[in-house]
Tab-separated table of C-alpha atoms in Angstrom:
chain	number	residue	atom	x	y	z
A	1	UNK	CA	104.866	96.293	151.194
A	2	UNK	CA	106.163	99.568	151.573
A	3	UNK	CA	109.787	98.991	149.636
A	4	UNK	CA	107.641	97.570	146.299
A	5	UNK	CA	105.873	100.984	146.444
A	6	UNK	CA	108.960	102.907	146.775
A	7	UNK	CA	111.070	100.686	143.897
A	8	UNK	CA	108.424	101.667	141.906
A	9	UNK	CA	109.783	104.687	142.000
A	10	UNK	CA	113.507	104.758	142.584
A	11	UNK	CA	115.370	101.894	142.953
A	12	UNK	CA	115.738	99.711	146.566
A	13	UNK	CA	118.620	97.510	147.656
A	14	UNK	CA	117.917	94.997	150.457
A	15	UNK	CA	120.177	94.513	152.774
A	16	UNK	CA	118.909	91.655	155.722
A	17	UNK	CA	115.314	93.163	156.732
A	18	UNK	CA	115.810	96.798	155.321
A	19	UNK	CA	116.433	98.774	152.066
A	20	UNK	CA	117.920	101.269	151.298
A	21	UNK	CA	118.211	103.817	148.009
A	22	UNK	CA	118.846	107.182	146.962
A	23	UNK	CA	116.834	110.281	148.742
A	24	UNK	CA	114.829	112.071	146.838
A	25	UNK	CA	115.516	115.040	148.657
A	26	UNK	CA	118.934	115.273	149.631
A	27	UNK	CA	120.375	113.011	146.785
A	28	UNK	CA	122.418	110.177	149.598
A	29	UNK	CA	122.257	106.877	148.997
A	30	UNK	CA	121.414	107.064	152.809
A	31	UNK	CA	117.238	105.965	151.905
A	32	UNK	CA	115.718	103.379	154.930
A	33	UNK	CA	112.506	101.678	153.995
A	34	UNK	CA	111.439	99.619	156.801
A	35	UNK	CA	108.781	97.373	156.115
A	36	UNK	CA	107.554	96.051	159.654
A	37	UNK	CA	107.158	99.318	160.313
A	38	UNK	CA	105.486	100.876	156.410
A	39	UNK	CA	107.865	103.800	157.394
A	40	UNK	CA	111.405	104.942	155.426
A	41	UNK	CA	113.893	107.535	156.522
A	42	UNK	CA	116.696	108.990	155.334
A	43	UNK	CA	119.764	108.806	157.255
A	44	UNK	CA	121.338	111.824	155.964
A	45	UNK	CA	118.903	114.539	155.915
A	46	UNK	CA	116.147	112.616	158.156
A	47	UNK	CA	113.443	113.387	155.886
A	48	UNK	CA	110.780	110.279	156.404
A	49	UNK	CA	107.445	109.025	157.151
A	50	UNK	CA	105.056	106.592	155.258
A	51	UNK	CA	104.043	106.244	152.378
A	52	UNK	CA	101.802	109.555	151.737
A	53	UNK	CA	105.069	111.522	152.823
A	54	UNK	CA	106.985	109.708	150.473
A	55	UNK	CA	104.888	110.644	147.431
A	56	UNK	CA	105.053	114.039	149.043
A	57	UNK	CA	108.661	114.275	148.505
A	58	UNK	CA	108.174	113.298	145.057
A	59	UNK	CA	104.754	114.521	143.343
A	60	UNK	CA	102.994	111.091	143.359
A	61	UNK	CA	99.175	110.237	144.240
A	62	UNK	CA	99.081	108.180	147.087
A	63	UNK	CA	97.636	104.804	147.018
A	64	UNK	CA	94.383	103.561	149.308
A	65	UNK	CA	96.216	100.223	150.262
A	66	UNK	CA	98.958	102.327	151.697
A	67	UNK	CA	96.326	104.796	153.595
A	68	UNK	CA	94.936	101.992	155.220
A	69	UNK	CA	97.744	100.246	156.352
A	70	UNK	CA	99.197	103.958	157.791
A	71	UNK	CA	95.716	104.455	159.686
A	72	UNK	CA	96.258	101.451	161.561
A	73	UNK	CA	99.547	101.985	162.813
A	74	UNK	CA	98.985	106.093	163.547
A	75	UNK	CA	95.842	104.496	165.610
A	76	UNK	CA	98.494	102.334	167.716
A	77	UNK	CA	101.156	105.063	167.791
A	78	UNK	CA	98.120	107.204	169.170
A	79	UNK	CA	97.398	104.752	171.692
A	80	UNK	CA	99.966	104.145	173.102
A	81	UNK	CA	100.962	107.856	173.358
A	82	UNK	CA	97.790	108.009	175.652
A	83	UNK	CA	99.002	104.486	177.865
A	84	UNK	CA	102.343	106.675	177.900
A	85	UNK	CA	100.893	109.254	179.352
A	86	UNK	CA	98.575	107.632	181.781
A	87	UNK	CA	101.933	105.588	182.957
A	88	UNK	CA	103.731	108.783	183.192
A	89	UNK	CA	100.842	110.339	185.510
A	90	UNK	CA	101.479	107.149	188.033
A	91	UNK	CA	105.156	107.716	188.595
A	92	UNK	CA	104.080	109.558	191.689
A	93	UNK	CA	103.180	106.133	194.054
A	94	UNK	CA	104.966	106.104	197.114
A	95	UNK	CA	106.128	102.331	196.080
A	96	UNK	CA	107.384	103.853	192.568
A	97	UNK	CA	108.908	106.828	194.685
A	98	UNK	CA	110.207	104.455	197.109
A	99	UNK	CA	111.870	102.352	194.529
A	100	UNK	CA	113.143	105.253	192.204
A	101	UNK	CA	115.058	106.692	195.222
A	102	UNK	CA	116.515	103.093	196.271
A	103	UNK	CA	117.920	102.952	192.781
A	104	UNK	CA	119.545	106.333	192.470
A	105	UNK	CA	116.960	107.145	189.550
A	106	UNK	CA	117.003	110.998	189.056
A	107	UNK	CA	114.029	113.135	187.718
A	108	UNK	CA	115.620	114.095	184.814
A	109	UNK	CA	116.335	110.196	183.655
A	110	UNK	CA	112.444	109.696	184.282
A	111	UNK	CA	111.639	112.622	182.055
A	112	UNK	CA	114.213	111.842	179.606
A	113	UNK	CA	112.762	108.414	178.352
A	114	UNK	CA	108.685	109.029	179.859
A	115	UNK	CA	109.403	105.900	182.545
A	116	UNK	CA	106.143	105.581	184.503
A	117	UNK	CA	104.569	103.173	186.570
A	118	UNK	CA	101.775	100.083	186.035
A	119	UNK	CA	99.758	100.353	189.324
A	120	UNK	CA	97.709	96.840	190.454
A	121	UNK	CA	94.626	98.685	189.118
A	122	UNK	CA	93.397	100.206	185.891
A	123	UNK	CA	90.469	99.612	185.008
A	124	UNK	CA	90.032	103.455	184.252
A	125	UNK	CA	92.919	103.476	181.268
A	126	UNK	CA	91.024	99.989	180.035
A	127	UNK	CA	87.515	101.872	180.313
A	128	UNK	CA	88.684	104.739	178.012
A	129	UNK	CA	90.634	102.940	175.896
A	130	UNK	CA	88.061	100.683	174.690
A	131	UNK	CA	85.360	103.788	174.186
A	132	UNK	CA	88.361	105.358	171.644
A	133	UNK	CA	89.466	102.166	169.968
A	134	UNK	CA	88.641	98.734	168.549
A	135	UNK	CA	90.545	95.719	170.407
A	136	UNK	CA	92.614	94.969	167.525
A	137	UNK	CA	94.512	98.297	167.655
A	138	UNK	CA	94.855	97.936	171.572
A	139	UNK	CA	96.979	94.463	171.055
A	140	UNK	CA	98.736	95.566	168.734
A	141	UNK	CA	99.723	98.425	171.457
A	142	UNK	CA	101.842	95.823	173.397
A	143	UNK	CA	100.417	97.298	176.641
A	144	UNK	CA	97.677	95.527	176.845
A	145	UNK	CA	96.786	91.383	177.105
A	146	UNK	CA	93.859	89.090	175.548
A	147	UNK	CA	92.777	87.686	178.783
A	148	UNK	CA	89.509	84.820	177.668
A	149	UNK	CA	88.582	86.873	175.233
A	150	UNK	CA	88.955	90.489	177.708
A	151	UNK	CA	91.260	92.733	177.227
A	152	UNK	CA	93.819	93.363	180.464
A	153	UNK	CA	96.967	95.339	181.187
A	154	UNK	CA	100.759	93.730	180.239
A	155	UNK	CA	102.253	95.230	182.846
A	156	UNK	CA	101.600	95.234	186.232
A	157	UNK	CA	103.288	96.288	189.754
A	158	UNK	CA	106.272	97.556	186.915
A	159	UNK	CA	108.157	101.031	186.100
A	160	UNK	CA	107.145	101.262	182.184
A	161	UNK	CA	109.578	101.341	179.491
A	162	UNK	CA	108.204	102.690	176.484
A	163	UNK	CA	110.173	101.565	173.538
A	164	UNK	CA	110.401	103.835	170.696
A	165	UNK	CA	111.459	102.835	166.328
A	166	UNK	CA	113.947	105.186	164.654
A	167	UNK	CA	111.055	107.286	164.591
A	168	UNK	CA	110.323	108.201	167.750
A	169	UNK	CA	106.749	105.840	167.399
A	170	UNK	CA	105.862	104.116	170.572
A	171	UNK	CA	106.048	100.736	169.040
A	172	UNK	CA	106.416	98.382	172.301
A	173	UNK	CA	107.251	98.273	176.018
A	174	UNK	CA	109.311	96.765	178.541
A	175	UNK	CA	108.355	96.558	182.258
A	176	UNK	CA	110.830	96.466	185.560
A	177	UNK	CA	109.998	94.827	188.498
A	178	UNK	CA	110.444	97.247	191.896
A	179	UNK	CA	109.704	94.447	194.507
A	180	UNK	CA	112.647	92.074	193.774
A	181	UNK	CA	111.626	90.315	197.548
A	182	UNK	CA	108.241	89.593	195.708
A	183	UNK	CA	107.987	86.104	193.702
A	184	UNK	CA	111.291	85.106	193.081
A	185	UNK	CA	109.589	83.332	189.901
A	186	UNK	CA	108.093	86.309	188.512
A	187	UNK	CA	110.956	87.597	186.167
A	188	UNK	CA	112.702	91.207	186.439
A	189	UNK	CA	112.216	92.200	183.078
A	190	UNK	CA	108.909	91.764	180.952
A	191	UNK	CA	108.665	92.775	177.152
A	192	UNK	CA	106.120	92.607	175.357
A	193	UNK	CA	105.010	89.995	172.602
A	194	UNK	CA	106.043	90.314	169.037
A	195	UNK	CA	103.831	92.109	166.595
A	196	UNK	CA	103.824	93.972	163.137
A	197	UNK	CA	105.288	96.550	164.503
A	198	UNK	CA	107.600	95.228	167.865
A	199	UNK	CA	110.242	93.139	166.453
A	200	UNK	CA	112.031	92.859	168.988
A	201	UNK	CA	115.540	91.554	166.249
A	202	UNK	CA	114.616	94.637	164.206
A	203	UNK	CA	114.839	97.100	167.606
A	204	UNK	CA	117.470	98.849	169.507
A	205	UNK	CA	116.553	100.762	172.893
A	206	UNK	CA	117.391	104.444	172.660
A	207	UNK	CA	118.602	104.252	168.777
A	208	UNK	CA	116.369	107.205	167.694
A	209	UNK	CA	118.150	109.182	170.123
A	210	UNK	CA	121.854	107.684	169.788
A	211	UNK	CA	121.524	107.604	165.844
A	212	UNK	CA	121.879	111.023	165.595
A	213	UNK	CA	125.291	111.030	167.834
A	214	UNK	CA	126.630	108.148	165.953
A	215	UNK	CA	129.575	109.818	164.410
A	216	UNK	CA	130.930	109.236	167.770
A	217	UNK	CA	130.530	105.372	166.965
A	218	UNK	CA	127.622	103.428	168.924
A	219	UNK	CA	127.687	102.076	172.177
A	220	UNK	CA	126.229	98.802	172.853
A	221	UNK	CA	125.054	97.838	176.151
A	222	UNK	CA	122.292	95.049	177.989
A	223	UNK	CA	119.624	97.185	179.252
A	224	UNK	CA	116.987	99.943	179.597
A	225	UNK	CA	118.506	101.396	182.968
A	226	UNK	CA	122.588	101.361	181.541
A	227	UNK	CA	121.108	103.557	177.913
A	228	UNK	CA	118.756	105.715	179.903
A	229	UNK	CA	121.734	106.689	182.800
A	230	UNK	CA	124.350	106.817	180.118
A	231	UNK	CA	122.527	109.092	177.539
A	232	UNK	CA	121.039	111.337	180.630
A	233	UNK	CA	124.803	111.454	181.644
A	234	UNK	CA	125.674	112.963	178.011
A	235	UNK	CA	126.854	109.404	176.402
A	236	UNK	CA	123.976	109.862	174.057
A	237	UNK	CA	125.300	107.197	171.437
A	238	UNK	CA	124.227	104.098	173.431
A	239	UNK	CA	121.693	101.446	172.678
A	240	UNK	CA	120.390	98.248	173.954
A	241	UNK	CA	119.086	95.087	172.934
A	242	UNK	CA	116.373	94.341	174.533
A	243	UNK	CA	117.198	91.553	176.788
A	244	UNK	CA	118.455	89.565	173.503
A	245	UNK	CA	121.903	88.784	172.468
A	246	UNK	CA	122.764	91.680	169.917
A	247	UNK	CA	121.467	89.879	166.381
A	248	UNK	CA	123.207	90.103	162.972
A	249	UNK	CA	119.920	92.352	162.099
A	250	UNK	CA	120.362	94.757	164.812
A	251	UNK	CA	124.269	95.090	164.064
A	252	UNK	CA	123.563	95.466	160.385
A	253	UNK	CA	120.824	98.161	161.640
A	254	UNK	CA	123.912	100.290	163.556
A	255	UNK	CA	126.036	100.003	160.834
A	256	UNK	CA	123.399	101.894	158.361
A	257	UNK	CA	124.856	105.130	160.602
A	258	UNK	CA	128.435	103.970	161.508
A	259	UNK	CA	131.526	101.462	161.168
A	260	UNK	CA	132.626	102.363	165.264
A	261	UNK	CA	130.999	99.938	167.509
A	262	UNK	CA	131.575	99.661	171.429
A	263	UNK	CA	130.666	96.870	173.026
A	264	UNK	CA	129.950	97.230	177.076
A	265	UNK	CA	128.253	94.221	178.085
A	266	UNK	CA	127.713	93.454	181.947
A	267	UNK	CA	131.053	92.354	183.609
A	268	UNK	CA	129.654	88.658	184.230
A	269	UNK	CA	129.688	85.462	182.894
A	270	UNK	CA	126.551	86.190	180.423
A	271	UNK	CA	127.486	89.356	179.688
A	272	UNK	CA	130.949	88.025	178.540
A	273	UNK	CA	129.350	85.651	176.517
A	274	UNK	CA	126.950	88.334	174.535
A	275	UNK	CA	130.210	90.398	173.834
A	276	UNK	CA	132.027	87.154	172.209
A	277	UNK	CA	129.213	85.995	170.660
A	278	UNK	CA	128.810	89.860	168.957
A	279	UNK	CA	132.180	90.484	168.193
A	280	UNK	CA	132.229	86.759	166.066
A	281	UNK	CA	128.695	88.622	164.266
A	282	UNK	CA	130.048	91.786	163.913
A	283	UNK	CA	133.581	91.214	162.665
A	284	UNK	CA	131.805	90.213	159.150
A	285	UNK	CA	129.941	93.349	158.832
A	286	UNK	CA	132.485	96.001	158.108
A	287	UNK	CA	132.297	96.758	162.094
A	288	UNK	CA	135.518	98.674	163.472
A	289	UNK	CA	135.103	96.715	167.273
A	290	UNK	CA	136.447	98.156	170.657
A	291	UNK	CA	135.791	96.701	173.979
A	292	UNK	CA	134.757	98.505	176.766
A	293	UNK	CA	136.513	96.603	180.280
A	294	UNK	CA	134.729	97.501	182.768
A	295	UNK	CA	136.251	95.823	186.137
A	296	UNK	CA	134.987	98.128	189.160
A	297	UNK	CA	131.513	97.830	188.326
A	298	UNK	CA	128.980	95.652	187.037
A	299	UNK	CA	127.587	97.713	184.358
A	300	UNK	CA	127.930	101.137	182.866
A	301	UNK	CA	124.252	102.129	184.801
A	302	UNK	CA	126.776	101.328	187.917
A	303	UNK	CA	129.599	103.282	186.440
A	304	UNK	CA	127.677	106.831	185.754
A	305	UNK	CA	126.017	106.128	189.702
A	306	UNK	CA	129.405	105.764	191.333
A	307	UNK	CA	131.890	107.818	188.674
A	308	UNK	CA	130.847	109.207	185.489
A	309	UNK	CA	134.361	110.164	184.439
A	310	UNK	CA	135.315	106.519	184.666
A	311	UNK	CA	132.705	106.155	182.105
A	312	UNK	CA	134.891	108.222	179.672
A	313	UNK	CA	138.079	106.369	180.228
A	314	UNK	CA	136.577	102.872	179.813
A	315	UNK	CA	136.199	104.359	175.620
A	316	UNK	CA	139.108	105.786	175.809
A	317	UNK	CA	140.910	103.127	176.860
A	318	UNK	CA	138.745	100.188	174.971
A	319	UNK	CA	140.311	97.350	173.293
A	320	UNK	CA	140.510	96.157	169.920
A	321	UNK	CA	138.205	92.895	169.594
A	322	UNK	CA	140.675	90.411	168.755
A	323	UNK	CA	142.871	91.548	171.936
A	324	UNK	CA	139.923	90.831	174.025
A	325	UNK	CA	138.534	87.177	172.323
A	326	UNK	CA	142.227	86.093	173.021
A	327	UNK	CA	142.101	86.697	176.820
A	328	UNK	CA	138.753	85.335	176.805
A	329	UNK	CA	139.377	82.246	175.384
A	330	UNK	CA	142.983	82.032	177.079
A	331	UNK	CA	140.696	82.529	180.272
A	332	UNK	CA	138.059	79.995	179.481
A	333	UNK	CA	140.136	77.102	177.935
A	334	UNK	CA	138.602	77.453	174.670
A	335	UNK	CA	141.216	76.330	173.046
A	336	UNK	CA	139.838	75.441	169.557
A	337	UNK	CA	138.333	78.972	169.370
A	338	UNK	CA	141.507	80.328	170.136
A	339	UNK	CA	143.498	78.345	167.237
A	340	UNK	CA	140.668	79.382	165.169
A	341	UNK	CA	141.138	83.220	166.193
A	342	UNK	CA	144.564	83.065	165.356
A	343	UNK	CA	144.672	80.959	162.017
């Protein structure tokens, strides 16, 4: 494990799935080793990278173990910067085009996060990839299946959602669906399967971007499409959470940058419930809460489409947490939660 190398050397404190110590180069107690991952960074100064970069920092011999370890996960980091890129170079088929356009889904947001398209065929990505590296690396990828003992594409018929670690590493990916007449029983949203490296508890969409606009306070939101319009609109302190309701681990991986959260789940039943069920997480972490209302729209990707100024005054006029769980409750006869609110 990457942290028992590291407390070798200065001392680690874990907090859930992460820990953190003092920078060796900066001096903050701002350190983050993450071990799924056998990367740390610093939150302060950003100085990071494995192991090797580590000892770099502070005149130590690096350890074979470690190399190892690091050569496998560069290999699937390299890999999936070439599926990236091959995605990328698909964006351009008329059903993509067709359904980019339908959606309101500017250039500059396709740029801005590498969205592509998975095409019904591609059998020449599979063909190279297997010439440059050994099946092991290519699962671990998340782009690509063990089909019978074959390897086959994830995604298919999908615009391609590369998801990136604090790092910027290509470390999973999500697919959308852009035929929503197709299959009703084929789902919208695909991600893909848990690995050493895609945790999908440990994640947040767009956090490598929005952690470095987090004195500002982070934005939490449901999905891909509401982080990529609101950070291409200039809101570049939002994240999402990956279809899942926003876990303990994720809240306690915002708070390593900031106190402020906003919550600005959709404006429907579920998306109610993810925003209760965070603020009653969050309110035990430290968290200052606000609530963004949204009532014109269904969700901010909506909001920055139809108005992006009404995108600033649903912060600037968010609630405090305990304002909102009241009405909610008050709303939903949850009566008991209520009297346990106010106790």
């Amino acid at each position: 494990m990457l942290s028992e190398l590291i407390n070798e050397k200065i001392p680690l404190i874990k907090i859930k799935d992460h820990y953190f110590g003092k920078c060796p180069k900066c001096g903050s107690e701002t350190l983050c080793v993450d071990d799924s991952l056998d990367r740390f960074e610093c939150l302060n100064c950003q100085a990071g990278g494995d192991y090797d970069d580590f000892c770099y920092l502070i005149g130590f011999p690096v350890s074979q173990p470690t190399i190892l370890i690091n050569e496998f996960n560069n290999q699937v980091f390299t890999a999936n910067r070439e599926i990236c890129n091959y995605y990328r170079s698909k964006i351009n088929d008329p059903k993509c085009i067709q359904y980019l356009k339908k959606r309101i889904i500017s250039s500059a947001l396709v740029n801005n996060f590498e969205i592509g398209y998975a095409p019904s065929n591609q059998k020449d990505l599979l063909q190279h990839l297997e010439k440059v590296y050994d099946k092991d690396v290519l699962l671990a990828t998340g782009a690509i299946s063990n089909n019978d003992g074959h390897i086959s594409p994830f995604l298919y018929n999908r615009l391609t959602f590369p998801i990136k670690d604090i790092f910027g590493n290509i470390v999973g990916w999500g697919g959308r669906k852009i035929d929503n007449e197709s299959n009703k029983l084929v789902p919208k949203y695909k991600n893909s399967a848990e690995s050493s490296i895609f945790q999908k508890r440990n994640l947040l969409y767009g956090l490598n971007v929005a952690k470095n606009f987090s004195d500002k306070g982070i934005i939490a939101c449901e999905g891909y499409m509401d982080v990529a319009s609101m950070q291409t609109a200039g809101f570049k302190n939002t994240v999402a959470s990956l279809g899942t309701a926003l876990t303990k681990d994720q809240l306690l991986l915002i708070r390593a940058y900031t106190n402020k959260l906003y919550l600005c789940y959709d404006n429907d039943d579920a998306g109610h419930k993810a925003t209760a069920r965070a603020i009653n997480i969050a309110k035990n972490l430290g968290f200052d809460i606000k609530i963004m209302v949204m009532t014109e729209f269904k969700d901010p990707d909506e909001y920055i489409k139809n108005d992006i100024s009404k995108m600033q005054h649903l912060i600037d006029d968010a609630i405090d947490a305990e304002t909102w769980l009241v009405k909610y409750y008050v709303n939903n006869m949850q009566i008991a939660d209520l009297i346990n609110l106010m106790a």
